[in-house]
XYZ file of C-alpha atoms in Angstrom:
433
model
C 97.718 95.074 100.743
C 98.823 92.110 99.009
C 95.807 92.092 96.848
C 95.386 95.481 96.300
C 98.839 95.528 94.913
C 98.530 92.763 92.741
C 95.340 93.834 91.055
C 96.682 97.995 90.898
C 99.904 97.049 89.171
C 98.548 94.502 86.530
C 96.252 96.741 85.748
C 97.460 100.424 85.183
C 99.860 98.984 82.583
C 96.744 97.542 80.702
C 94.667 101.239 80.321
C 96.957 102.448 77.564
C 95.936 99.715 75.433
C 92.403 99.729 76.640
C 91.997 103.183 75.661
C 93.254 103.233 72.399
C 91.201 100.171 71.277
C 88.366 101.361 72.645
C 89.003 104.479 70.446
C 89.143 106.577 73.544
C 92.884 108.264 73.736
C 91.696 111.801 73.607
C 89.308 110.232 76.973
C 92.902 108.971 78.873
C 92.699 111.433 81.024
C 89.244 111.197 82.325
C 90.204 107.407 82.691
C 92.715 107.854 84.898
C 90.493 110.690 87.371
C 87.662 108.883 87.488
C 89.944 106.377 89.879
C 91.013 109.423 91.552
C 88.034 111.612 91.659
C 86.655 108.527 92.924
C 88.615 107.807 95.549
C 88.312 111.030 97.390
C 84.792 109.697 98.558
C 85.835 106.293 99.092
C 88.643 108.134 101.493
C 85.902 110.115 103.213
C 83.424 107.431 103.682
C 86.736 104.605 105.110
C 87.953 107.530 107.285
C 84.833 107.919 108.920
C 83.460 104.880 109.271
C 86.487 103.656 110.625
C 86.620 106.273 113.437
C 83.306 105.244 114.563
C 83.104 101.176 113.832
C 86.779 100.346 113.365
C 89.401 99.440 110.461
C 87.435 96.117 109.798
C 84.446 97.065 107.981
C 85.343 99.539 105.352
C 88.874 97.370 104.804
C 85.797 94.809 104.487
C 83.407 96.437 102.421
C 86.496 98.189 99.672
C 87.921 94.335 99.512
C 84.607 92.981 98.109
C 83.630 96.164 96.219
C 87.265 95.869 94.059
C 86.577 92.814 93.083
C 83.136 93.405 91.228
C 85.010 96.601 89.763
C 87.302 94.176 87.657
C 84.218 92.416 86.180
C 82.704 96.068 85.147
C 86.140 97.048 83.319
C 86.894 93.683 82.296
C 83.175 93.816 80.238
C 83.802 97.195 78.868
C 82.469 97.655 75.581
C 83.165 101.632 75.460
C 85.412 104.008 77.195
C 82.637 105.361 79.296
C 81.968 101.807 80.686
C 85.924 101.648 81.644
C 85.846 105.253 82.978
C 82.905 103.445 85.295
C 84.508 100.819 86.470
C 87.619 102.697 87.305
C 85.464 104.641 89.294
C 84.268 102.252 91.117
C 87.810 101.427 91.706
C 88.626 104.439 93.353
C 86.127 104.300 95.303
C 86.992 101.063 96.471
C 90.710 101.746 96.620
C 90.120 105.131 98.718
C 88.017 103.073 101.402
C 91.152 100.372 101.771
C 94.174 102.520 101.916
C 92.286 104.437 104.739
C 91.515 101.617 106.617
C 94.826 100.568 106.314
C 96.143 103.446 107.527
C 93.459 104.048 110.153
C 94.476 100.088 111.712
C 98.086 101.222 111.773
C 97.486 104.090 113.995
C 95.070 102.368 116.220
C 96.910 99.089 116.582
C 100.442 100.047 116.422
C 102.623 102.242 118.740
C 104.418 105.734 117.567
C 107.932 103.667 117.275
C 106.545 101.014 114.848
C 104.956 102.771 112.697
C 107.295 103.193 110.440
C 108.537 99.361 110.229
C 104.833 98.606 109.951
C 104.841 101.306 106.388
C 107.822 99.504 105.407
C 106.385 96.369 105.331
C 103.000 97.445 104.002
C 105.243 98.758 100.422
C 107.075 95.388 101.067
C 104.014 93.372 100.041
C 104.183 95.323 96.844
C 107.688 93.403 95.587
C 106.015 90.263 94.543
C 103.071 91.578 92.857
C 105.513 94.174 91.300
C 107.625 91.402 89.892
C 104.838 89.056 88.554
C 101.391 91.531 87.940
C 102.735 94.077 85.355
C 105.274 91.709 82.716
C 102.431 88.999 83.126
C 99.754 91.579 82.551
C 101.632 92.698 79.301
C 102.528 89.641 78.294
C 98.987 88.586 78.277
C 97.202 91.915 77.078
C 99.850 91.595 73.754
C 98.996 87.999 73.283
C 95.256 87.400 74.256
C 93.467 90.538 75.545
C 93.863 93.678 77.645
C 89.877 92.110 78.639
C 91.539 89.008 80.189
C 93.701 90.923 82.804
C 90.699 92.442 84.051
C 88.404 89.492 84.289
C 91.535 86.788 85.192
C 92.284 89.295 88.215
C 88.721 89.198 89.233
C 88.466 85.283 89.514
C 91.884 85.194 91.317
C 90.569 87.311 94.070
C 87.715 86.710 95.010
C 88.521 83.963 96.866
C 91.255 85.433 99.181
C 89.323 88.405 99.334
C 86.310 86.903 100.625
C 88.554 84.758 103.485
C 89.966 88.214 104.301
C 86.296 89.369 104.789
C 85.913 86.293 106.898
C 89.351 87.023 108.851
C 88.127 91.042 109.464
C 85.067 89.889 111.419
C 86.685 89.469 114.996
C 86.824 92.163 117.461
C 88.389 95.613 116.899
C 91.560 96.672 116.808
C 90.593 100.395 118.175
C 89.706 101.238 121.476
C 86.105 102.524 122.864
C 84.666 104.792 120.845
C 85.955 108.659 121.887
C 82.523 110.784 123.090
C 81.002 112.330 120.439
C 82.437 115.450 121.099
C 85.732 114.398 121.080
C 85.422 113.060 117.196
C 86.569 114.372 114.363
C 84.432 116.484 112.602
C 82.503 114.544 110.072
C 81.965 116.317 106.484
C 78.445 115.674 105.076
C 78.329 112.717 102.263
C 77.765 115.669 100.245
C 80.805 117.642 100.356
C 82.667 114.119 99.525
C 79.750 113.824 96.404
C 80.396 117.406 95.483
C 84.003 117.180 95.109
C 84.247 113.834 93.389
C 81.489 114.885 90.798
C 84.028 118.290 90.559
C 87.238 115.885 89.865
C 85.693 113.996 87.037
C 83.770 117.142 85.741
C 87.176 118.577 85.759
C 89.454 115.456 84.273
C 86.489 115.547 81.591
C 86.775 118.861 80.540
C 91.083 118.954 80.157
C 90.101 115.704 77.784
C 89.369 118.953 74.711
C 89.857 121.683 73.734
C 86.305 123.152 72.854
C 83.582 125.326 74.812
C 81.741 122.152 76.428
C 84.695 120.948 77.453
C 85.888 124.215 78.689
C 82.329 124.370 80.366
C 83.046 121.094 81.937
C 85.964 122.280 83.518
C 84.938 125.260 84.780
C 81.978 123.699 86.590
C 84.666 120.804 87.721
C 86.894 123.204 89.578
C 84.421 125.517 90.669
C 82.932 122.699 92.546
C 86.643 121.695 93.864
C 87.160 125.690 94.876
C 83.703 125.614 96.796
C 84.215 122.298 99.094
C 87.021 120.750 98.831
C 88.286 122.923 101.745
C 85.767 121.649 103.949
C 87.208 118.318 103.567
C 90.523 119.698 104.868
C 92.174 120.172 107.849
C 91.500 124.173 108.533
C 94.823 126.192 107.112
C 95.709 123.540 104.768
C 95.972 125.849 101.753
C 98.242 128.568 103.837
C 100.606 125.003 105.011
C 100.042 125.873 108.363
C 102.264 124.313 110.303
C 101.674 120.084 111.327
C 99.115 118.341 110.015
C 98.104 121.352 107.454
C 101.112 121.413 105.698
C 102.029 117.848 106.312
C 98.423 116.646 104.200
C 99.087 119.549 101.541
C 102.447 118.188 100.982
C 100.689 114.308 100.227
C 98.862 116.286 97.417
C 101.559 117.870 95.993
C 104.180 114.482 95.690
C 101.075 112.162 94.734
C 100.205 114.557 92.013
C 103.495 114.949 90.301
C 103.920 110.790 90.629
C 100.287 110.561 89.335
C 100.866 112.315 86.227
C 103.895 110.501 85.734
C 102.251 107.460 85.697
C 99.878 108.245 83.199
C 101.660 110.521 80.637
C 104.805 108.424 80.462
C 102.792 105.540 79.595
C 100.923 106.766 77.098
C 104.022 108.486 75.507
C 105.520 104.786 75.004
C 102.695 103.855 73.502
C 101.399 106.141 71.014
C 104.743 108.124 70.512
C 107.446 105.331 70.767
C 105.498 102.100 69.893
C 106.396 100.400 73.248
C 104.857 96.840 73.269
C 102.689 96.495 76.366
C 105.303 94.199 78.226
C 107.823 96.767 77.712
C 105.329 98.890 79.930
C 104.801 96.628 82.566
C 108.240 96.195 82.706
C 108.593 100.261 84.001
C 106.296 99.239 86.140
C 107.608 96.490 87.747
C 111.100 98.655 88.163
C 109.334 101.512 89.892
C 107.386 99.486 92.353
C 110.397 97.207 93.325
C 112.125 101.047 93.910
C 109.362 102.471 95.676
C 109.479 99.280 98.082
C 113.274 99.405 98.582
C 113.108 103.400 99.405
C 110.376 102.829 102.046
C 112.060 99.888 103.139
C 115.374 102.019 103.425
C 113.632 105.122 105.432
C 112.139 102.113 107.524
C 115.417 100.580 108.421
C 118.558 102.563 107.794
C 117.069 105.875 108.402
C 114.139 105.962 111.062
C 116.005 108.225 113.284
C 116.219 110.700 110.468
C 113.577 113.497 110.737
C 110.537 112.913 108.923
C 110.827 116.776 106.784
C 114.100 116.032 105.878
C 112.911 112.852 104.516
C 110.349 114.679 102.907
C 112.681 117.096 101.168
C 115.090 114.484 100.012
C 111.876 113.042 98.190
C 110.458 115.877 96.401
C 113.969 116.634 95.288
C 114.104 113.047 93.787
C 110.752 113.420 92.117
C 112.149 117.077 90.351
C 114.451 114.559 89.128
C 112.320 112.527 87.508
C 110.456 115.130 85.816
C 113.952 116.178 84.308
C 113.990 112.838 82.753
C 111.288 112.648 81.899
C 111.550 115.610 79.862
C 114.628 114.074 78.552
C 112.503 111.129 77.211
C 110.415 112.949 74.719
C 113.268 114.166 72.971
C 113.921 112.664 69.418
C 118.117 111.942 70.331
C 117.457 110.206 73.214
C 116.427 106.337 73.258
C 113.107 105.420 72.957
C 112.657 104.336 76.854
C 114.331 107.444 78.385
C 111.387 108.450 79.785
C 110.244 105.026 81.562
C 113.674 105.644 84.026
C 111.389 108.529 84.807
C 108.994 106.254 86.730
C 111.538 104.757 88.455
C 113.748 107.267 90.248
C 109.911 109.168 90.721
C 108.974 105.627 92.908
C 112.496 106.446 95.137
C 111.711 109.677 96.226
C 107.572 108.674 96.651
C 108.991 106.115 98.781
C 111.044 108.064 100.813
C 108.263 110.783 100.656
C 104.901 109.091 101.296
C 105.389 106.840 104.546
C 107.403 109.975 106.458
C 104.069 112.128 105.614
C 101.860 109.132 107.101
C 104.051 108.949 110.219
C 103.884 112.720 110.192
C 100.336 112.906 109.903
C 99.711 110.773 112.500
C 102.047 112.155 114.909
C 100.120 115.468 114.483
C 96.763 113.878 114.762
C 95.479 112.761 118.587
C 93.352 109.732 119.587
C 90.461 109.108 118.152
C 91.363 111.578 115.398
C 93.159 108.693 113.569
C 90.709 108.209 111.071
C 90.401 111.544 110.455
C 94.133 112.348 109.950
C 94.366 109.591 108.109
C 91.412 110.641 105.625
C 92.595 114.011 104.820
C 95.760 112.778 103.199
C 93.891 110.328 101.171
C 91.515 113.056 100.155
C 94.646 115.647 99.793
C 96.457 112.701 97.422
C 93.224 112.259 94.835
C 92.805 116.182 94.719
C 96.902 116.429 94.164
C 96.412 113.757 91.515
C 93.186 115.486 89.969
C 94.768 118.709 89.858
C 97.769 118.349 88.724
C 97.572 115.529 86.242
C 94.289 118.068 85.079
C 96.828 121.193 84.767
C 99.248 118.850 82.446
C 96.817 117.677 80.486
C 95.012 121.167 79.819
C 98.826 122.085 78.851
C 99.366 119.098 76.826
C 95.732 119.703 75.184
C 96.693 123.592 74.689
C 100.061 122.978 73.332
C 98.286 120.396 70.568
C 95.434 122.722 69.454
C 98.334 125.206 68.969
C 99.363 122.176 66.010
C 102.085 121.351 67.888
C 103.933 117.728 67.858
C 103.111 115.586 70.328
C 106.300 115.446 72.181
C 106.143 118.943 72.623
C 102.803 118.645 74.730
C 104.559 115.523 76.589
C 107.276 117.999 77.367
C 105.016 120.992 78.441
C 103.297 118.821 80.899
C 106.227 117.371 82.320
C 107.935 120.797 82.939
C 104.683 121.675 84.623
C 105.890 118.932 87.260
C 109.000 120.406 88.435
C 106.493 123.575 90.562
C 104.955 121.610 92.802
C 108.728 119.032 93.828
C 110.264 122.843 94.167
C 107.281 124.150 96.656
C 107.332 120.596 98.172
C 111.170 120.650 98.993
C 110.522 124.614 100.231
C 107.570 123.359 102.302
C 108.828 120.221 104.348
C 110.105 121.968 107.809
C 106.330 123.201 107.918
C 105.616 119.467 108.767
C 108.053 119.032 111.244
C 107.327 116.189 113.635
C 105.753 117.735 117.235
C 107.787 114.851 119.244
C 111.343 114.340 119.783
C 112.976 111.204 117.956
């Protein structure tokens, strides 16, 4: 997690940048899918494969495949090449945070899972204090290039002496009989819906009839099997684990989109220097740590769904700022506070869901459970960072200023925090405190 942290948070800051001197702003969006369209095979394939074999090998497998994803960015000579290698990213980054998830439920009992969240977001501080300023400081004085390819030789090493660590026995116990399983999506379904997110994230990128085309297909595809990848009900919020992975979609798309738009607002609205950038980023992962580390400590007899509330009401916040941010009166870095009080409530939103969703999943369903929030999170993200930016696209080609379309799209965010807050006693925890 250490790793994974490091490399995530020295990098997002660094896409801005890369985008624009790769002449491929208008492309930002497709960008930033592709690691989420991505990632909802890579969470899939982990989930799985890690019912069946164990945590080890697709923590394994996601650990080495990272690393050769920084050399692919790192060498990117156009935005398409970028948009690859953050693909390969995702897919990378869908098959770890499974895993990890998946060896928390197998390994851990129900009354430490929540320390054991906490001090997964803990191993976030340090990278969160060093990766993004260092990654600015060194993408406005050398190259954006030189984050990608200096993260790439400075883990490879510890990631291949995890590898090494991984191979002893497995944390899970015997296999459950094959009927007993989860049921297992075909690798097609997972194919079908990534090739629908980044058809999708594509086709919000303009505002013309291929890439209205583009869309179309894109969330056709999503309509047609991204259900089947779902728990059954999810899209009513039946009650437990329905609701409880519908909710993960709904707060990782509104943080999603605030990641990316605010961003790119500093940079080509507000001329924020990349450090400056890094900087918001570094605030809101030291906040998102301290939340979780809060709802791990001072408040793990509090119910889960009220925890849950509390957090999408934190995020409607942070869309309220970040609405604030666009406007001329207001200082120029309004809008990066946005990230920040957005990282409070995700922390105080996303390890409650986890401990939800596994408390609603059974053994030998881990995996599963486990799975279907990843895959609910990257179609949250695709969706609703793909609404925002067909609004923020919409709202230009009407010849509007740019702030304007920043503002549209982060009004947009404040539906899915209210139906979030509306939605948490759906999830309600099936076992007493």
């Amino acid at each position: 997690m250490f790793l994974t942290g490091l490399a995530a948070l020295a990098v997002v800051p660094t896409l801005p940048t890369a985008a624009r001197d790769l002449d491929g702003v208008a492309l930002f969006p497709l960008v930033a899918g592709c690691f989420v369209a991505a990632g909802l095979l890579g969470g899939v394939v982990g989930g799985h494969w890690a019912d069946r074999a164990g945590a080890q090998r697709p923590l394994a497998a996601g650990l080495l495949l990272a690393v050769a994803t920084l050399l692919v960015s790192g060498a990117s000579t156009s935005i398409w090449q970028l948009a690859a290698g953050r693909f390969l990213d995702g897919l990378a980054g869908g098959m770890v945070a499974v895993a990890i998830n998946t060896a928390i439920g197998q390994a851990y009992p129900d009354r430490l899972r929540p320390r054991v969240l906490a001090l997964m977001s803990t191993c976030w501080i340090v990278p969160s204090l060093v990766g993004p300023p260092l990654a600015g400081l060194v993408s406005e004085w050398w190259s954006w290039r030189a984050v990608f390819l200096g993260l790439a030789a400075l883990t490879a090493l510890p990631a291949l002496a995890v590898v090494a660590v991984l191979r002893g026995p497995s944390w899970s116990a015997a296999a459950p009989p094959e009927a007993e399983r989860a049921p297992r999506p075909a690798l097609l379904v997972a194919t079908a819906v990534s090739l629908g997110a980044a058809l999708g994230q594509y086709g919000v990128s303009g505002w013309n009839a291929r890439h209205l085309l583009c869309a179309a297909a894109g969330f056709a595809l999503l309509a047609v099997f991204a259900t089947r990848l779902l728990p059954p009900r999810t899209w009513r919020a039946g009650r437990g684990l329905p609701t409880t992975v519908l909710l993960c979609g709904l707060g990782s798309g509104v943080f999603f989109t605030l990641e990316a738009y605010v961003p790119l607002l500093l940079v080509t609205e507000r001329g924020a220097p990349p450090v400056v950038i890094g900087l918001a980023f570094t605030g809101a992962a030291v906040a998102w740590a301290g939340s979780s580390w809060v709802q791990g400590r001072l408040l793990e007899r509090a119910p889960r769904h009220r925890l849950v509330a509390a957090g999408a009401l934190t995020q409607a916040a942070a869309a309220g700022l970040a609405i604030a941010g666009t406007l001329p009166a207001t200082p120029a870095y309004t809008a990066a506070s946005a990230m920040v009080v957005a990282a409070v409530g995700m922390g105080l939103y996303a390890p409650s869901l986890t401990v939800l969703s596994l408390a609603h999943s059974g053994a030998g369903r881990h995996g599963y459970a486990s799975g279907a929030m990843q895959t609910s999170q990257n179609l949250g993200q695709v969706t609703v960072l793909g609404l925002a930016s067909a609004l923020f696209n919409a709202t230009l080609a009407a010849h509007a200023a740019d702030a304007v379309g920043y503002g549209a799209a982060f009004a947009l965010l404040l539906a899915p925090c209210a139906l979030g807050a509306l939605l948490a006693t759906r999830a309600r925890s099936p076992h007493r405190p």
